[in-house]
Short mmCIF file of C-alpha atoms in Angstrom, two decimals:
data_model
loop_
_atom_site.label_atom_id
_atom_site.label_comp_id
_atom_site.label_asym_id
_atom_site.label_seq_id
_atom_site.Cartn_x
_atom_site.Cartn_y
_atom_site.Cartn_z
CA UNK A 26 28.60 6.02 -10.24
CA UNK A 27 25.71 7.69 -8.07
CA UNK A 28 23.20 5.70 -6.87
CA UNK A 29 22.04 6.16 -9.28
CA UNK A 30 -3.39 -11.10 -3.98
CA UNK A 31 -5.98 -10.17 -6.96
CA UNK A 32 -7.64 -7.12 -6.22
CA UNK A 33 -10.33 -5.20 -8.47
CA UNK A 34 -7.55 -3.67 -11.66
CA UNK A 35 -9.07 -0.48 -13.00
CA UNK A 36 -9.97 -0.95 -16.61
CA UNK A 37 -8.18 2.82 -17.24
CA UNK A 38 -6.13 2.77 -20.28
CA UNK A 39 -3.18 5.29 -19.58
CA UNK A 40 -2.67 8.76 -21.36
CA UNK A 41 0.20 11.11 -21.13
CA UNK A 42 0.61 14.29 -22.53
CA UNK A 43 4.32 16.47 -21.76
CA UNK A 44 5.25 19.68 -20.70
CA UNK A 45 8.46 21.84 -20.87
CA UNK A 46 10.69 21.99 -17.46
CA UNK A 47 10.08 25.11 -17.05
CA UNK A 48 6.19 23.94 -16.41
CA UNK A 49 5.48 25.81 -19.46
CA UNK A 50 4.20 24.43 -22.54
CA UNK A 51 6.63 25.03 -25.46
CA UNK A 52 4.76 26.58 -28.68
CA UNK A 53 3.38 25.22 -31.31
CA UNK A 54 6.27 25.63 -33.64
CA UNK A 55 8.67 24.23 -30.87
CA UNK A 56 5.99 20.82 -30.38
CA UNK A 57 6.41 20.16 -34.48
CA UNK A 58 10.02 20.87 -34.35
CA UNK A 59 10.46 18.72 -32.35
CA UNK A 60 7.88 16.07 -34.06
CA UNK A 61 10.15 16.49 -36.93
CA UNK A 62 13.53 15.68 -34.90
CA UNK A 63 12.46 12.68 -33.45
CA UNK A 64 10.33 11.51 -36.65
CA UNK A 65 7.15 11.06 -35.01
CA UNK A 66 5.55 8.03 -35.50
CA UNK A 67 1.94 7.69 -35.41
CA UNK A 68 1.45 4.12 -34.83
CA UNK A 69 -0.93 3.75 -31.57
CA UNK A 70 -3.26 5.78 -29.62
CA UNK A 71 -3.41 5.54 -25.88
CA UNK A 72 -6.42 7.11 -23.86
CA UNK A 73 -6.49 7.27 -20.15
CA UNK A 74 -10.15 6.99 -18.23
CA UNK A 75 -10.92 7.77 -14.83
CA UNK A 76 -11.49 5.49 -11.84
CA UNK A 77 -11.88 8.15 -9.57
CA UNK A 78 -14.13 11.26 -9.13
CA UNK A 79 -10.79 13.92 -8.29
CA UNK A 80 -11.58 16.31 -11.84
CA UNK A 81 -12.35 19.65 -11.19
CA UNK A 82 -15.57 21.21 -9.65
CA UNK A 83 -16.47 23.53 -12.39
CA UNK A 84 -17.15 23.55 -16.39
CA UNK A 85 -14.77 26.19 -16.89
CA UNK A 86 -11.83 24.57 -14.44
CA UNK A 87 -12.44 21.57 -16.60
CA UNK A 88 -12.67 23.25 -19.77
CA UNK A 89 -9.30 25.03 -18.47
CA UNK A 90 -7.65 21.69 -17.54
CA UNK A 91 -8.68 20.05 -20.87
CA UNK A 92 -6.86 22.67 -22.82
CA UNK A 93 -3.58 21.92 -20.83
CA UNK A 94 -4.27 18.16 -21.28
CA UNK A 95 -4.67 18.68 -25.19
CA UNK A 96 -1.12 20.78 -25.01
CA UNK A 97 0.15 18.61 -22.22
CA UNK A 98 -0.68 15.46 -25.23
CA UNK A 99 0.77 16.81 -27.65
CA UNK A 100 4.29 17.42 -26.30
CA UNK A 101 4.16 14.10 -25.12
CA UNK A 102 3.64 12.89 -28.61
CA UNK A 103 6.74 15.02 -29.99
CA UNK A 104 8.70 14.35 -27.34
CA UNK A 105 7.94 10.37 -27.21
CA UNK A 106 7.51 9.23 -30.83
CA UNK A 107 4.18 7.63 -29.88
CA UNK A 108 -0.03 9.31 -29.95
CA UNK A 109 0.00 9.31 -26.25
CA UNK A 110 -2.89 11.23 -25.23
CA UNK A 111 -3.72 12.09 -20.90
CA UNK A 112 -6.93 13.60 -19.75
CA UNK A 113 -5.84 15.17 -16.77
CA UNK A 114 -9.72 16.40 -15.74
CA UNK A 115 -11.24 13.44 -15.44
CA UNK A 116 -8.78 12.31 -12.67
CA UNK A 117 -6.68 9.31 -11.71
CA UNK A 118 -6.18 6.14 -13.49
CA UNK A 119 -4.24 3.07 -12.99
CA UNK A 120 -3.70 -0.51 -13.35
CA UNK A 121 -2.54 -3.15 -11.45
CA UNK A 122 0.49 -4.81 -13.23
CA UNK A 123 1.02 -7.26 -10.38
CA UNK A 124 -1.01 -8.07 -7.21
CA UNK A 125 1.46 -6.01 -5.32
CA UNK A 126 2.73 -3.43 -7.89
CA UNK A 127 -0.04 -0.68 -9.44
CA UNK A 128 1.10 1.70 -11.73
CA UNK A 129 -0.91 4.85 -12.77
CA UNK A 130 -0.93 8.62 -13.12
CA UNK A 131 -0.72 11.19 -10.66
CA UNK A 132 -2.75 12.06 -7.66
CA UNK A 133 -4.47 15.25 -7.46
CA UNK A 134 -6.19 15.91 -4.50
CA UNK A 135 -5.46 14.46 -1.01
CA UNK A 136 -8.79 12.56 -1.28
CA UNK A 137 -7.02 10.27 -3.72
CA UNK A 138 -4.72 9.21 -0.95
CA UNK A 139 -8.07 7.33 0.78
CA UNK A 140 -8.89 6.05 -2.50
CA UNK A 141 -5.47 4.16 -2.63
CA UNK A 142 -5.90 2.64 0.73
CA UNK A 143 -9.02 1.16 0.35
CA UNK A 144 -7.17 -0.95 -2.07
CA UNK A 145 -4.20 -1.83 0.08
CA UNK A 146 -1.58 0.55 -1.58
CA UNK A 147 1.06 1.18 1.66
CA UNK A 148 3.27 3.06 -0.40
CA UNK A 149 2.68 5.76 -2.62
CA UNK A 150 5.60 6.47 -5.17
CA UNK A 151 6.13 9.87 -6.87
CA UNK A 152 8.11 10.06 -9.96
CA UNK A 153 7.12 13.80 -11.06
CA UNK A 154 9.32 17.12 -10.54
CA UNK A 155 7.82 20.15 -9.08
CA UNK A 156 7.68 21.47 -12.99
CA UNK A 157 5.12 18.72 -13.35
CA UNK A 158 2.81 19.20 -10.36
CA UNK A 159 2.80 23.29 -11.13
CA UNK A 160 1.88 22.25 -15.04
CA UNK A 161 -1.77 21.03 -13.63
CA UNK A 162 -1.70 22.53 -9.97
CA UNK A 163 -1.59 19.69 -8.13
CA UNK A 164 -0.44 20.86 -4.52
CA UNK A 165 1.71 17.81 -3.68
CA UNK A 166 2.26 19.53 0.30
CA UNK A 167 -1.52 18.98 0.76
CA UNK A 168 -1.13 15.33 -0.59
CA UNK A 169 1.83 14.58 1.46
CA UNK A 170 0.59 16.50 4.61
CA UNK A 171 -2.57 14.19 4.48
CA UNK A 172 -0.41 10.59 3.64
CA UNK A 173 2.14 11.06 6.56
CA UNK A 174 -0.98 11.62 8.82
CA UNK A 175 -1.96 8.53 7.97
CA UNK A 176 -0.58 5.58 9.86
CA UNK A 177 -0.76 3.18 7.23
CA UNK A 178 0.91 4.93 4.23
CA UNK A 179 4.23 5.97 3.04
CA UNK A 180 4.34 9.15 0.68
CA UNK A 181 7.40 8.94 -1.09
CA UNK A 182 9.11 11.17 -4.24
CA UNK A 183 12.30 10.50 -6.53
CA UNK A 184 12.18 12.89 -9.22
CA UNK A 185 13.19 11.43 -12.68
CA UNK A 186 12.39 14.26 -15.90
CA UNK A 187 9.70 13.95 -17.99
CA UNK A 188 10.51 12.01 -21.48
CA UNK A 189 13.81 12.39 -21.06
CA UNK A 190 15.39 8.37 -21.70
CA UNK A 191 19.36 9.72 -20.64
CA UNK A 192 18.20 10.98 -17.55
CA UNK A 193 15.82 7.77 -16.82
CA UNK A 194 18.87 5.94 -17.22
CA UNK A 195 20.92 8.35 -14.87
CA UNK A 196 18.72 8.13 -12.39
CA UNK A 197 17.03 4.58 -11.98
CA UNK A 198 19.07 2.93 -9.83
CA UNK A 199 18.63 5.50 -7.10
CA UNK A 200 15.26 5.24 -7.78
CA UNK A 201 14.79 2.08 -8.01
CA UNK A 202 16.79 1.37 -4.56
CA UNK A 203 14.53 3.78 -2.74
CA UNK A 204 11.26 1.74 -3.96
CA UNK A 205 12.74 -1.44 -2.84
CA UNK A 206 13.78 -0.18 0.41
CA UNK A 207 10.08 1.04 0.58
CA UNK A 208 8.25 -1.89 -0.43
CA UNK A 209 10.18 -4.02 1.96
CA UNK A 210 9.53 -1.79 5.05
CA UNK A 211 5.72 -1.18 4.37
CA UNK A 212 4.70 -4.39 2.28
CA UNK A 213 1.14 -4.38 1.03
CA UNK A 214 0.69 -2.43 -2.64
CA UNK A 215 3.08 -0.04 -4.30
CA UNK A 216 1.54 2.77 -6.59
CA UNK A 217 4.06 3.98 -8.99
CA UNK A 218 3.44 7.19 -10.38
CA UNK A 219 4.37 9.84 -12.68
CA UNK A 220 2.03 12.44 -14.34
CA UNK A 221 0.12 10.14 -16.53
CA UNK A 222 1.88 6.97 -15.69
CA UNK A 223 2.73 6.15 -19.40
CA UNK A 224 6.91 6.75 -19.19
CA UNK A 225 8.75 6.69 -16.05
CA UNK A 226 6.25 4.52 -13.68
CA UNK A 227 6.33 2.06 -15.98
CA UNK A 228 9.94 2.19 -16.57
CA UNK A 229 10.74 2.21 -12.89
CA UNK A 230 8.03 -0.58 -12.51
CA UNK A 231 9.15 -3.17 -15.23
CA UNK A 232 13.32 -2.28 -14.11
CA UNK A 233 12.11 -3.39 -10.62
CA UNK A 234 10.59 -6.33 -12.01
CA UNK A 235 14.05 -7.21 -13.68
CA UNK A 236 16.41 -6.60 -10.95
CA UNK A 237 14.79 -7.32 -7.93
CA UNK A 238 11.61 -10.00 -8.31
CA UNK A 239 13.95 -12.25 -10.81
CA UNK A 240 11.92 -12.04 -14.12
CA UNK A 241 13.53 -11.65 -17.54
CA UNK A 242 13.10 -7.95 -18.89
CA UNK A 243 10.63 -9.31 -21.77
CA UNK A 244 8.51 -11.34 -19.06
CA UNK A 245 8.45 -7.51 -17.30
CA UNK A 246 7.76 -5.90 -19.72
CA UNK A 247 5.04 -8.34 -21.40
CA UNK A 248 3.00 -8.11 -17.78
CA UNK A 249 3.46 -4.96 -18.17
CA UNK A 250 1.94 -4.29 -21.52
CA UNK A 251 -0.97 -6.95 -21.27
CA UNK A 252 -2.12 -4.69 -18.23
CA UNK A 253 -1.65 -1.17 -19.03
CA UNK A 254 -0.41 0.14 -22.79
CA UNK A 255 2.33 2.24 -22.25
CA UNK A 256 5.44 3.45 -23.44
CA UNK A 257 8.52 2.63 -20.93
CA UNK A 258 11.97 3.45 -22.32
CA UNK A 259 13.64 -0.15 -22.27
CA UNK A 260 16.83 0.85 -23.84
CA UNK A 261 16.92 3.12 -20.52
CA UNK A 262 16.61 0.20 -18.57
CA UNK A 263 19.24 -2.10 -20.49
CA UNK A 264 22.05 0.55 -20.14
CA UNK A 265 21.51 1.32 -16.82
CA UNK A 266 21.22 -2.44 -16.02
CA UNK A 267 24.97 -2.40 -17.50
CA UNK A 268 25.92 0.35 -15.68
CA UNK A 269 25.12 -1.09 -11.98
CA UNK A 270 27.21 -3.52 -12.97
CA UNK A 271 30.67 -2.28 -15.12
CA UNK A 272 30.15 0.96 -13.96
CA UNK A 273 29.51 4.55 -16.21
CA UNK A 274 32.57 5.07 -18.12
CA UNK A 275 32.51 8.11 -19.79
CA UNK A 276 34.10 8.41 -23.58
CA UNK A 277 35.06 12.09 -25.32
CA UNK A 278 32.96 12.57 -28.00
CA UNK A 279 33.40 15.44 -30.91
CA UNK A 280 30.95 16.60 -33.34
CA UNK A 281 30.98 19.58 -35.61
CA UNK A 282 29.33 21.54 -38.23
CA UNK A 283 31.41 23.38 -41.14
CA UNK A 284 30.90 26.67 -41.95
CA UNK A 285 30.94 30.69 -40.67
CA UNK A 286 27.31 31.50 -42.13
CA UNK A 287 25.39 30.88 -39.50
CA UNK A 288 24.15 32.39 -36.23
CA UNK A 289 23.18 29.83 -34.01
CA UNK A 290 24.43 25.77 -34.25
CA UNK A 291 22.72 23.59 -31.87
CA UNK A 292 22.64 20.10 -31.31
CA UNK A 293 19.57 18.54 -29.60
CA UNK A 294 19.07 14.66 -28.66
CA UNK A 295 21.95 12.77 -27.70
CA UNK A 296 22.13 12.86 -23.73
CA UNK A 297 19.95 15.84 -23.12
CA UNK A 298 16.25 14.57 -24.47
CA UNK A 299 14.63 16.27 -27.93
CA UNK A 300 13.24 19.11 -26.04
CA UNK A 301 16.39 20.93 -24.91
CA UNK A 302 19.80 22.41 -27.10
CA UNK A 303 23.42 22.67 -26.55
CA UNK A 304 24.93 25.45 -28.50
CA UNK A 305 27.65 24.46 -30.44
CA UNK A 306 31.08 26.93 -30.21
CA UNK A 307 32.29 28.41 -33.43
CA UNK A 308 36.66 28.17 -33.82
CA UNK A 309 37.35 30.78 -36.71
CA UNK A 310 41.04 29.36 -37.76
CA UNK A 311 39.36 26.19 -38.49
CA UNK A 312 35.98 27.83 -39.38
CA UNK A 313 33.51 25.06 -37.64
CA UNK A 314 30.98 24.93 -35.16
CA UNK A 315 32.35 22.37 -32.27
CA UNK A 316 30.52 20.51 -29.21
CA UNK A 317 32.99 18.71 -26.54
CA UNK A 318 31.34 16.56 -24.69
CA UNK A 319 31.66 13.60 -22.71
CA UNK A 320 29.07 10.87 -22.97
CA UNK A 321 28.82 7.40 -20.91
CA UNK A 322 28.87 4.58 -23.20
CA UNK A 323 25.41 3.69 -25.30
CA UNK A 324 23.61 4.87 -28.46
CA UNK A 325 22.57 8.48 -28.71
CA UNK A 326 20.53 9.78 -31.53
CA UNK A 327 20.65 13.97 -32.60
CA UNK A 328 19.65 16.22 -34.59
CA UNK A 329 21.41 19.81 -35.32
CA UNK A 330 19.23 23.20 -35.44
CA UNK A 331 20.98 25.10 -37.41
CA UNK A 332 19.68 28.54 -37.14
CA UNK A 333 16.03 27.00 -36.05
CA UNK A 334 16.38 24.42 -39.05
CA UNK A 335 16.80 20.78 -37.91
CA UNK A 336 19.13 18.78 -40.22
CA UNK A 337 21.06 16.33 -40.30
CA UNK A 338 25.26 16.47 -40.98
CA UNK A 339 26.06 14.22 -43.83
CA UNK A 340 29.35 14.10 -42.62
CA UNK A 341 28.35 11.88 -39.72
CA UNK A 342 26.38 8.64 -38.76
CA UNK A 343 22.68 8.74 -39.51
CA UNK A 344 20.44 6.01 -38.96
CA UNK A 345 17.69 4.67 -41.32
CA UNK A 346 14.61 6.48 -41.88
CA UNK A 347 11.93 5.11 -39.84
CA UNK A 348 8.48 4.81 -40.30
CA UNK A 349 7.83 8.75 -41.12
CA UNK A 350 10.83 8.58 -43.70
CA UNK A 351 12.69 10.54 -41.32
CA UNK A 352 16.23 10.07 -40.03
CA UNK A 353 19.01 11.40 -37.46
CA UNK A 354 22.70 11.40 -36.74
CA UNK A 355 23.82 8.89 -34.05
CA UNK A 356 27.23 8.10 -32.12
CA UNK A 357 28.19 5.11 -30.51
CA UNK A 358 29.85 4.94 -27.75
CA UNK A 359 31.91 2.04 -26.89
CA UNK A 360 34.64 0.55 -24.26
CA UNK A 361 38.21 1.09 -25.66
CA UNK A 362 38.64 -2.46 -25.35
CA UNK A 363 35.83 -4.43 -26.92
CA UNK A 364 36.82 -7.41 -26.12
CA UNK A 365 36.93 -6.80 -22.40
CA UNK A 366 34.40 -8.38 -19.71
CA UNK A 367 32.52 -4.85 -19.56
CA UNK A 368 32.07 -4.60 -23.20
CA UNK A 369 30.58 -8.02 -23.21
CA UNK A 370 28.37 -7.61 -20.03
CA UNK A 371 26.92 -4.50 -21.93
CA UNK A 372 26.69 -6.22 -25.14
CA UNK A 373 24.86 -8.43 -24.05
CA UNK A 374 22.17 -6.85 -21.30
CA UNK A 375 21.52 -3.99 -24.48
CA UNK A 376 20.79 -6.66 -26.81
CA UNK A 377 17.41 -8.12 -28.14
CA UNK A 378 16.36 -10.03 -24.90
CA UNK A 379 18.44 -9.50 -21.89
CA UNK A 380 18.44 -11.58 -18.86
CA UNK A 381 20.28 -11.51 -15.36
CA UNK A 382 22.32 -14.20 -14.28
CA UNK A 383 21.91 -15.13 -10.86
CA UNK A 384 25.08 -13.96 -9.35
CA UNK A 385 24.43 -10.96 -11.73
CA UNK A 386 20.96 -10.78 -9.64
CA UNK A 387 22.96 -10.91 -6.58
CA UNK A 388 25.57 -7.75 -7.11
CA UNK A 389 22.53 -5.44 -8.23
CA UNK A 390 20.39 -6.55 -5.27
CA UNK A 391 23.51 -5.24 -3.23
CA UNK A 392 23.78 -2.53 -5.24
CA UNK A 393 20.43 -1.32 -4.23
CA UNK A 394 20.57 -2.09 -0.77
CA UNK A 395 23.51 -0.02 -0.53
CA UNK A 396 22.56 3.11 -2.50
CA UNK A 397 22.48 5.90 -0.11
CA UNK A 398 18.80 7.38 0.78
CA UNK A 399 17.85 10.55 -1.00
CA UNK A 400 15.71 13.22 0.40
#
């Protein structure tokens, strides 16, 4: 596969909102569609604050900004299955999770990077795409320009998509090598970061945790919680845990939709995230709408949109409703032989309560230490 000291702790409570890719938000139609794929769940509310003074200089900038956090909010809520909520105007927020680990949302101004070494941070860590930082207008090149003239800081990206769990997976244990490798050439305080540092910093935080300072993914995660609510994607973590170590087999998978009266059959979920569709290709001799595709082996949830309607197919797995009442198709995908080593290793590090043995601890550490550097 790819390779893929108690200081002052802000008292910021995170917030994240969500965009589209394309740095646009999607409409409102689009934001409750997708609500009502996922089955949104309203079960917590998390609210970021401020520690430091980087919102923008006017009422109307801020007035402008809040509107794209409110947006920004509510995709995040569709998209994650949890009232997140990110207040991008009144500027960064973070906690520290460990004496040597922060994790918090995104800096916007260059002045921020002063901010985070006055409280030892040597390494700054950027999870966002350029979609993210155009969303808000955060010019990154004026951020990183300022860091690397800094002798005592490391600016650093690894782009993972926003609320996207498959590609979290995909990507973590590139990402995750390239924060080790940073931490142990700087030392002193890593700042994880994302937009609103409620979904992949604390992902990539807590799977650093679990593979490289020897805690159990519950202890992680626990620390994690108790210090900043947030809403990492641990199933992400637990397959890609797996995959480091049996590698990413990838399984056929088939699913199709019966019938000719339809203009459009799309399937969204499953490895591509509830904000983006795969169009499904209609065979007349056998008149059904059929997806090919080749998944690595885990759980994947859908949903098909069926010219615009999501539904379910009754001919296929669904799970149980959740809270909302509302339910989706799913496809497991397994090792051909179950009883095999892999298939056990997997079992077991996607189960309940995971842990890493320690020669287990051993083969990812190498693992990461061997990962080529990205750009």
């Amino acid at each position: 596969m790819n390779c893929l000291h108690n200081l002052p702790r802000s008292s910021a409570l995170p917030v994240q909102c969500s965009k589209s890719d394309s740095g646009k938000p999607p409409s409102h139609v689009t934001l409750l569609s997708m609500a009502k794929g996922i089955g949104l769940s309203r079960t917590r509310i998390l609210i970021a604050k401020a520690v430091s003074g980087s919102a923008p200089s006017t009422e109307n900038e801020t007035s402008k900004m809040g509107e794209k956090s409110e947006t920004y909010s509510h995709d995040m809520t569709a998209a994650m299955g949890a009232v997140l909520k990110y207040r991008h105007e009144l500027g960064m927020n973070y906690n520290f999770i460990r004496p040597d680990i922060i994790v918090g949302s995104c800096l916007q101004t260059p002045a921020d990077v002063d901010k985070l070494r006055n409280i030892g941070v040597k390494t700054i860590f950027c999870l966002q795409k350029d979609s993210d930082l155009e969303y808000f207008g955060v010019d990154i090149g004026a951020i990183r320009e300022y860091a690397n003239s800094c002798d005592d800081i490391e600016h650093l990206r690894a782009e993972i998509r926003d609320f996207d769990a498959f590609d979290l997976r995909i990507r973590l244990p590139a990402v995750v090598s390239k924060l080790h490798k940073a931490i142990n050439r700087n030392g002193g305080v890593a700042y994880i970061h994302c937009t609103a540092g409620l979904g992949r910093a604390p992902a990539t935080a807590v799977a650093y945790m679990f593979w490289v300072q020897g805690y159990k993914l519950s202890e992680a995660y626990g620390l994690l919680m108790n210090k900043r609510p947030c809403f990492p994607k641990l199933d992400a973590i637990k397959s890609a845990s797996a995959d480091i170590l049996t590698g990413m087999k990838k399984k056929p998978v088939k699913l199709t939709w019966s019938g000719g009266d339809y203009s459009t059959v799309e399937i969204s979920g499953l490895d591509i995230g509830w904000g983006q569709r795969i169009p499904l290709t209609y065979n007349e001799e056998q008149g059904v709408w059929i997806l090919h595709r080749e998944l690595p082996e885990g759980h994947y949830e859908y949903k098909y949109v069926v010219d615009g309607e999501w539904t379910c197919n009754k001919y296929e797995l669904v799970t149980s409703p959740n809270k909302d009442g509302q339910v989706n198709n799913y496809v497991q995908v397994f090792d051909d032989n179950p009883s095999s080593i892999s298939a056990a290793i997997r079992k077991r590090l996607t189960g309940d309560d995971p842990n890493l043995s320690t020669n287990e601890r051993i083969i990812i550490r190498q693992f990461l230490e061997a990962c080529p550097d990205e750009d």
